[in-house]
Short mmCIF file of N, CA, C and O in Angstrom, two decimals:
data_model
loop_
_atom_site.label_atom_id
_atom_site.label_comp_id
_atom_site.label_asym_id
_atom_site.label_seq_id
_atom_site.Cartn_x
_atom_site.Cartn_y
_atom_site.Cartn_z
N MET A 165 26.50 -11.45 3.40
CA MET A 165 25.63 -11.52 3.71
C MET A 165 24.44 -12.13 2.38
O MET A 165 24.61 -10.98 1.63
N LYS A 166 23.47 -13.61 3.74
CA LYS A 166 22.85 -14.22 1.43
C LYS A 166 21.33 -13.09 1.99
O LYS A 166 20.85 -13.23 3.80
N ILE A 167 20.73 -13.28 0.56
CA ILE A 167 19.73 -12.95 0.87
C ILE A 167 18.88 -13.62 -0.33
O ILE A 167 18.99 -14.14 -1.08
N ILE A 168 17.18 -13.47 -0.17
CA ILE A 168 16.56 -13.88 -0.68
C ILE A 168 15.98 -13.14 -1.59
O ILE A 168 15.19 -12.13 -0.77
N GLU A 169 16.39 -14.05 -2.96
CA GLU A 169 15.22 -12.45 -3.84
C GLU A 169 14.39 -13.06 -4.75
O GLU A 169 14.83 -14.37 -5.66
N ASN A 170 13.83 -12.04 -5.50
CA ASN A 170 13.25 -12.73 -6.38
C ASN A 170 11.29 -13.96 -6.65
O ASN A 170 11.62 -15.23 -6.62
N TYR A 171 11.44 -13.85 -4.89
CA TYR A 171 10.55 -14.69 -3.84
C TYR A 171 9.20 -14.64 -5.31
O TYR A 171 8.65 -13.64 -4.90
N THR A 172 8.54 -15.96 -5.52
CA THR A 172 7.19 -16.36 -6.01
C THR A 172 6.73 -16.81 -5.09
O THR A 172 6.65 -17.83 -4.22
N ALA A 173 5.87 -16.49 -4.90
CA ALA A 173 3.98 -16.99 -3.77
C ALA A 173 3.84 -18.49 -3.77
O ALA A 173 3.91 -18.17 -4.67
N PRO A 174 3.58 -19.44 -3.35
CA PRO A 174 2.61 -21.09 -3.54
C PRO A 174 1.42 -20.16 -4.32
O PRO A 174 1.10 -19.30 -3.31
N THR A 175 1.32 -21.86 -5.44
CA THR A 175 -0.05 -21.73 -5.26
C THR A 175 -1.44 -21.72 -4.60
O THR A 175 -0.98 -22.60 -3.45
N THR A 176 -2.79 -21.63 -4.79
CA THR A 176 -3.22 -22.19 -3.61
C THR A 176 -3.48 -23.74 -3.82
O THR A 176 -2.87 -24.32 -2.57
N ASP A 177 -3.35 -23.86 -5.73
CA ASP A 177 -3.03 -25.13 -4.84
C ASP A 177 -2.13 -25.39 -4.23
O ASP A 177 -2.10 -27.42 -4.03
N ASP A 178 -0.53 -25.40 -4.75
CA ASP A 178 0.11 -25.44 -4.10
C ASP A 178 0.25 -26.22 -2.11
O ASP A 178 0.28 -27.32 -1.92
N LEU A 179 -0.27 -25.19 -2.09
CA LEU A 179 -0.84 -24.82 -0.39
C LEU A 179 -1.92 -26.28 0.09
O LEU A 179 -1.72 -26.57 0.94
N ALA A 180 -2.42 -26.45 -0.93
CA ALA A 180 -4.16 -27.07 -0.21
C ALA A 180 -3.18 -28.25 -0.42
O ALA A 180 -2.57 -29.76 -0.19
N ASN A 181 -2.51 -28.94 -1.34
CA ASN A 181 -1.50 -29.94 -1.60
C ASN A 181 -0.78 -30.25 -0.01
O ASN A 181 -0.77 -32.12 -0.11
N LEU A 182 0.00 -29.25 -0.15
CA LEU A 182 0.38 -29.60 1.00
C LEU A 182 0.10 -29.28 2.38
O LEU A 182 0.27 -30.13 3.03
N ARG A 183 -1.10 -29.47 2.25
CA ARG A 183 -2.55 -29.32 3.38
C ARG A 183 -2.77 -30.63 3.49
O ARG A 183 -3.17 -31.68 4.96
N LYS A 184 -2.48 -30.90 2.78
CA LYS A 184 -3.17 -32.78 1.97
C LYS A 184 -1.98 -33.48 2.51
O LYS A 184 -2.22 -34.76 2.92
N ALA A 185 -1.63 -33.56 2.02
CA ALA A 185 0.06 -34.29 1.92
C ALA A 185 -0.04 -34.48 3.80
O ALA A 185 0.84 -35.00 4.17
N LEU A 186 -0.09 -33.02 4.11
CA LEU A 186 0.65 -33.10 5.74
C LEU A 186 -0.95 -34.58 6.76
O LEU A 186 -0.41 -34.84 7.54
N GLY A 187 -2.22 -34.45 6.18
CA GLY A 187 -3.02 -34.94 5.91
C GLY A 187 -4.16 -33.49 7.73
O GLY A 187 -3.93 -34.17 8.64
N PHE A 188 -3.52 -33.00 7.36
CA PHE A 188 -4.07 -31.32 8.61
C PHE A 188 -5.28 -30.63 7.87
O PHE A 188 -5.83 -30.33 6.85
N GLN A 189 -5.83 -30.90 9.04
CA GLN A 189 -7.10 -29.55 8.42
C GLN A 189 -6.82 -27.92 8.30
O GLN A 189 -5.32 -27.36 9.30
N GLY A 190 -7.69 -27.22 8.68
CA GLY A 190 -7.40 -25.09 8.41
C GLY A 190 -6.76 -25.30 9.81
O GLY A 190 -5.84 -24.60 9.51
N GLU A 191 -7.71 -25.94 10.97
CA GLU A 191 -7.10 -25.94 12.35
C GLU A 191 -5.20 -25.04 11.90
O GLU A 191 -5.05 -24.62 12.62
N ASP A 192 -5.32 -26.93 11.91
CA ASP A 192 -3.83 -26.86 11.77
C ASP A 192 -2.85 -26.39 11.16
O ASP A 192 -1.62 -25.81 11.39
N MET A 193 -3.04 -25.87 9.96
CA MET A 193 -2.29 -24.62 9.23
C MET A 193 -2.39 -23.83 9.42
O MET A 193 -1.87 -23.66 9.03
N ALA A 194 -2.87 -23.53 10.58
CA ALA A 194 -2.93 -22.47 11.02
C ALA A 194 -1.75 -22.17 11.74
O ALA A 194 -1.08 -21.18 12.30
N HIS A 195 -2.68 -22.61 12.70
CA HIS A 195 -1.26 -23.26 13.66
C HIS A 195 0.50 -23.39 13.37
O HIS A 195 1.22 -22.63 13.94
N LEU A 196 0.02 -23.59 12.14
CA LEU A 196 1.58 -24.27 11.81
C LEU A 196 2.11 -22.79 10.79
O LEU A 196 2.90 -23.05 10.99
N THR A 197 0.78 -22.06 10.06
CA THR A 197 2.35 -21.63 9.49
C THR A 197 1.83 -20.12 9.57
O THR A 197 2.01 -18.83 10.03
N GLY A 198 1.24 -20.03 11.93
CA GLY A 198 2.40 -18.93 12.30
C GLY A 198 0.41 -17.91 12.29
O GLY A 198 0.14 -16.47 11.87
N VAL A 199 -1.15 -18.89 11.76
CA VAL A 199 -1.88 -17.21 11.60
C VAL A 199 -3.04 -17.50 12.74
O VAL A 199 -2.95 -18.71 13.11
N SER A 200 -4.01 -16.53 13.15
CA SER A 200 -4.68 -16.88 14.18
C SER A 200 -6.08 -17.85 14.21
O SER A 200 -5.95 -18.08 14.79
N GLY A 201 -6.63 -18.51 12.81
CA GLY A 201 -7.64 -19.40 12.87
C GLY A 201 -7.37 -20.25 11.17
O GLY A 201 -7.07 -19.65 10.12
N SER A 202 -7.67 -21.28 10.98
CA SER A 202 -8.59 -21.28 10.51
C SER A 202 -9.26 -20.20 9.68
O SER A 202 -8.78 -20.46 7.46
N ASN A 203 -10.21 -19.10 9.96
CA ASN A 203 -11.03 -18.24 8.49
C ASN A 203 -9.96 -17.27 7.76
O ASN A 203 -9.44 -17.24 7.04
N GLN A 204 -8.67 -17.22 8.71
CA GLN A 204 -7.25 -16.52 8.91
C GLN A 204 -6.46 -17.82 7.38
O GLN A 204 -6.53 -16.76 6.43
N TRP A 205 -6.75 -19.01 6.88
CA TRP A 205 -5.59 -20.08 6.62
C TRP A 205 -6.16 -19.98 5.64
O TRP A 205 -6.17 -19.53 4.07
N ARG A 206 -7.83 -19.27 5.47
CA ARG A 206 -8.23 -19.60 4.50
C ARG A 206 -7.81 -18.75 3.52
O ARG A 206 -8.79 -18.56 2.00
N LYS A 207 -7.90 -17.57 3.47
CA LYS A 207 -7.20 -16.35 3.26
C LYS A 207 -6.46 -16.44 1.95
O LYS A 207 -5.89 -15.89 0.92
N TYR A 208 -5.26 -17.41 2.00
CA TYR A 208 -4.75 -18.25 1.59
C TYR A 208 -4.32 -19.13 0.30
O TYR A 208 -3.99 -18.79 -0.88
N THR A 209 -5.39 -19.66 0.43
CA THR A 209 -5.81 -21.24 -0.36
C THR A 209 -7.22 -20.91 -1.59
O THR A 209 -7.59 -21.79 -1.43
N GLY A 210 -7.98 -19.26 -2.35
CA GLY A 210 -9.54 -19.38 -1.23
C GLY A 210 -9.91 -18.15 -2.21
O GLY A 210 -8.89 -16.98 -1.73
N GLY A 211 -11.15 -18.27 -2.99
CA GLY A 211 -11.56 -16.78 -2.84
C GLY A 211 -11.10 -16.26 -4.11
O GLY A 211 -9.79 -17.05 -4.86
N ALA A 212 -11.86 -15.12 -3.98
CA ALA A 212 -12.52 -14.64 -5.29
C ALA A 212 -10.52 -13.36 -5.50
O ALA A 212 -9.87 -13.78 -7.09
N GLU A 213 -9.94 -13.10 -4.30
CA GLU A 213 -8.21 -12.76 -3.96
C GLU A 213 -7.44 -13.39 -2.74
O GLU A 213 -7.80 -12.82 -2.10
N PRO A 214 -7.42 -14.73 -3.76
CA PRO A 214 -6.38 -15.46 -2.04
C PRO A 214 -5.23 -14.53 -2.05
O PRO A 214 -4.51 -14.16 -3.05
N ARG A 215 -5.02 -14.20 -0.65
CA ARG A 215 -3.21 -13.94 -0.25
C ARG A 215 -2.45 -14.78 -1.03
O ARG A 215 -2.78 -16.30 -0.53
N LYS A 216 -1.48 -13.29 -0.85
CA LYS A 216 -0.12 -14.51 -1.22
C LYS A 216 0.84 -14.24 -0.46
O LYS A 216 0.43 -13.59 0.38
N MET A 217 1.15 -15.75 0.32
CA MET A 217 1.83 -16.57 1.13
C MET A 217 3.35 -15.29 1.07
O MET A 217 3.54 -15.68 0.30
N SER A 218 3.07 -14.65 2.14
CA SER A 218 4.51 -13.41 2.75
C SER A 218 6.09 -14.55 1.91
O SER A 218 5.75 -16.00 2.76
N LEU A 219 6.30 -14.33 2.07
CA LEU A 219 8.32 -15.35 1.97
C LEU A 219 9.07 -15.52 3.41
O LEU A 219 9.06 -16.23 3.82
N HIS A 220 8.72 -14.61 4.69
CA HIS A 220 9.01 -14.36 5.82
C HIS A 220 7.89 -15.56 6.36
O HIS A 220 8.23 -16.49 7.30
N MET A 221 7.05 -15.73 5.74
CA MET A 221 5.29 -16.78 5.96
C MET A 221 5.69 -17.92 6.34
O MET A 221 5.85 -18.89 6.86
N LEU A 222 5.75 -18.28 4.56
CA LEU A 222 6.22 -19.77 4.13
C LEU A 222 7.91 -19.71 5.13
O LEU A 222 8.07 -21.32 5.44
N PHE A 223 9.03 -18.67 4.66
CA PHE A 223 10.37 -19.25 5.45
C PHE A 223 9.77 -19.68 6.74
O PHE A 223 10.05 -21.44 7.14
N TYR A 224 9.11 -19.33 7.67
CA TYR A 224 8.09 -20.12 8.66
C TYR A 224 7.71 -20.92 9.18
O TYR A 224 8.85 -21.90 9.83
N THR A 225 7.05 -20.78 7.91
CA THR A 225 6.34 -22.47 7.49
C THR A 225 7.90 -23.87 7.39
O THR A 225 8.36 -25.08 7.96
N ALA A 226 8.66 -23.55 5.85
CA ALA A 226 9.35 -24.29 5.92
C ALA A 226 9.85 -24.46 6.77
O ALA A 226 10.13 -26.11 7.24
N ALA A 227 10.85 -24.00 7.73
CA ALA A 227 11.80 -23.98 9.51
C ALA A 227 10.57 -25.09 9.86
O ALA A 227 11.23 -26.11 10.92
N ARG A 228 9.02 -24.73 10.46
CA ARG A 228 8.99 -25.24 11.17
C ARG A 228 8.77 -26.91 10.93
O ARG A 228 8.28 -27.90 11.42
N LEU A 229 8.78 -27.52 9.50
CA LEU A 229 8.81 -28.09 8.70
C LEU A 229 10.07 -29.62 8.55
O LEU A 229 9.40 -31.11 9.00
N SER A 230 10.34 -27.93 8.36
CA SER A 230 12.27 -29.04 8.42
C SER A 230 13.50 -29.00 9.60
O SER A 230 13.80 -30.49 9.26
N LEU A 231 12.65 -28.70 10.93
CA LEU A 231 13.54 -28.03 11.46
C LEU A 231 13.70 -29.36 12.23
O LEU A 231 12.84 -29.11 13.01
N PRO A 232 15.07 -29.95 13.07
CA PRO A 232 14.79 -30.39 14.72
C PRO A 232 13.81 -29.67 15.68
O PRO A 232 14.57 -28.45 15.11
N GLU A 233 13.59 -30.41 16.41
CA GLU A 233 12.52 -29.58 17.85
C GLU A 233 14.54 -28.54 17.69
O GLU A 233 13.75 -27.41 18.90
N HIS A 234 15.67 -28.75 18.16
CA HIS A 234 16.65 -27.60 18.76
C HIS A 234 16.86 -27.07 18.27
O HIS A 234 17.10 -25.70 19.13
N GLU A 235 17.06 -27.10 17.20
CA GLU A 235 17.25 -26.17 16.32
C GLU A 235 16.09 -25.63 16.55
O GLU A 235 16.50 -23.21 16.22
N ILE A 236 14.49 -25.81 16.53
CA ILE A 236 13.53 -24.79 16.62
C ILE A 236 13.99 -23.60 17.67
O ILE A 236 13.92 -22.53 17.90
N LEU A 237 13.88 -24.37 18.77
CA LEU A 237 14.33 -23.97 20.85
C LEU A 237 15.40 -23.18 20.78
O LEU A 237 15.36 -21.08 20.54
N GLN A 238 16.41 -22.94 19.64
CA GLN A 238 17.49 -22.03 19.27
C GLN A 238 17.05 -21.44 18.69
O GLN A 238 17.72 -19.73 19.39
N VAL A 239 16.02 -20.75 17.94
CA VAL A 239 15.58 -19.35 16.95
C VAL A 239 15.19 -18.99 17.74
O VAL A 239 14.83 -17.85 17.89
N LEU A 240 13.92 -19.50 18.84
CA LEU A 240 13.65 -19.37 19.75
C LEU A 240 14.16 -18.37 21.28
O LEU A 240 13.11 -17.32 20.92
N ASP A 241 15.06 -19.94 21.39
CA ASP A 241 15.72 -18.29 22.43
C ASP A 241 17.25 -17.47 21.58
O ASP A 241 16.35 -15.62 22.33
N LYS A 242 16.69 -17.17 19.92
CA LYS A 242 17.89 -15.63 20.38
C LYS A 242 16.40 -14.93 19.71
O LYS A 242 16.51 -13.51 19.51
N MET A 243 15.42 -14.89 19.93
CA MET A 243 14.29 -14.09 19.23
C MET A 243 13.92 -13.65 20.50
O MET A 243 14.02 -12.92 20.26
N ARG A 244 13.84 -14.76 21.33
CA ARG A 244 14.01 -13.65 23.55
C ARG A 244 15.01 -12.37 23.69
O ARG A 244 14.79 -11.99 23.97
N GLU A 245 16.09 -13.22 22.81
CA GLU A 245 17.88 -11.42 23.17
C GLU A 245 17.35 -11.05 22.17
O GLU A 245 17.89 -9.70 23.17
N ILE A 246 16.28 -11.24 21.69
CA ILE A 246 16.58 -9.66 20.73
C ILE A 246 15.47 -9.11 21.15
O ILE A 246 15.85 -7.84 21.45
N GLY A 247 15.06 -9.72 22.24
CA GLY A 247 13.81 -8.76 23.00
C GLY A 247 12.16 -9.65 22.64
O GLY A 247 11.25 -8.82 23.97
N ALA A 248 11.39 -10.55 21.73
CA ALA A 248 10.68 -10.94 21.64
C ALA A 248 10.50 -11.48 23.57
O ALA A 248 10.78 -12.50 24.21
N THR A 249 9.23 -11.74 23.40
CA THR A 249 8.74 -12.37 23.94
C THR A 249 7.53 -13.47 23.83
O THR A 249 6.33 -13.11 22.61
N PHE A 250 7.33 -13.78 24.47
CA PHE A 250 6.18 -15.51 23.47
C PHE A 250 5.67 -16.66 24.33
O PHE A 250 6.92 -16.60 24.40
N ASP A 251 5.15 -17.37 24.57
CA ASP A 251 4.70 -18.66 24.99
C ASP A 251 5.09 -19.16 23.77
O ASP A 251 4.11 -19.37 22.44
N TYR A 252 5.98 -20.83 23.79
CA TYR A 252 5.09 -21.62 22.79
C TYR A 252 4.97 -22.87 23.40
O TYR A 252 5.29 -23.31 25.22
N ASN A 253 4.05 -23.30 22.74
CA ASN A 253 3.12 -24.69 23.43
C ASN A 253 2.11 -25.38 22.33
O ASN A 253 2.84 -25.32 20.99
N ASP A 254 2.45 -26.38 22.51
CA ASP A 254 2.20 -27.92 21.39
C ASP A 254 0.97 -28.13 21.91
O ASP A 254 0.07 -27.96 22.66
N THR A 255 0.65 -27.94 20.72
CA THR A 255 -0.74 -27.35 20.16
C THR A 255 -1.67 -29.33 20.60
O THR A 255 -2.58 -29.46 19.98
N SER A 256 -0.75 -29.85 19.44
CA SER A 256 -1.24 -31.25 20.09
C SER A 256 -1.67 -32.24 20.95
O SER A 256 -2.30 -32.63 20.70
N LYS A 257 -1.40 -31.36 21.89
CA LYS A 257 -1.30 -32.08 23.32
C LYS A 257 -3.14 -31.43 23.60
O LYS A 257 -3.42 -32.57 23.40
N LYS A 258 -3.34 -30.27 23.46
CA LYS A 258 -4.32 -29.82 23.47
C LYS A 258 -4.99 -30.34 22.38
O LYS A 258 -6.60 -30.33 22.93
N THR A 259 -5.52 -30.47 21.18
CA THR A 259 -5.88 -32.15 20.20
C THR A 259 -6.05 -33.15 21.05
O THR A 259 -7.79 -33.31 21.16
N GLU A 260 -5.41 -33.85 21.98
CA GLU A 260 -4.80 -35.00 22.23
C GLU A 260 -5.83 -35.13 23.11
O GLU A 260 -7.31 -36.40 24.21
N GLU A 261 -5.96 -33.59 24.57
CA GLU A 261 -6.10 -33.25 25.26
C GLU A 261 -8.51 -33.80 25.28
O GLU A 261 -9.13 -33.76 26.08
N GLN A 262 -8.96 -33.19 24.04
CA GLN A 262 -10.32 -32.46 23.87
C GLN A 262 -11.00 -34.06 23.17
O GLN A 262 -10.95 -35.05 23.06
#
């Protein structure tokens, strides 16, 4: 099995650049990265001691940005097979409805 070693988290500038490149607001980044809201997202991009993004969180984010939907669904199916329960919702529809 291959593993990721010697991980260094992206800098706050790296994360800010990603947000800008995607044209996202803080709430959009929270949805993308799997944190509870824009207040949590900001903890990774500012303050006196910003949080370092974990390998798991960055992997999840990168997967969502690079994998086609059918492959994301395969991963979600595997998570359910392992025993997880969750809802998988399209947040862009909520934004469009508002």
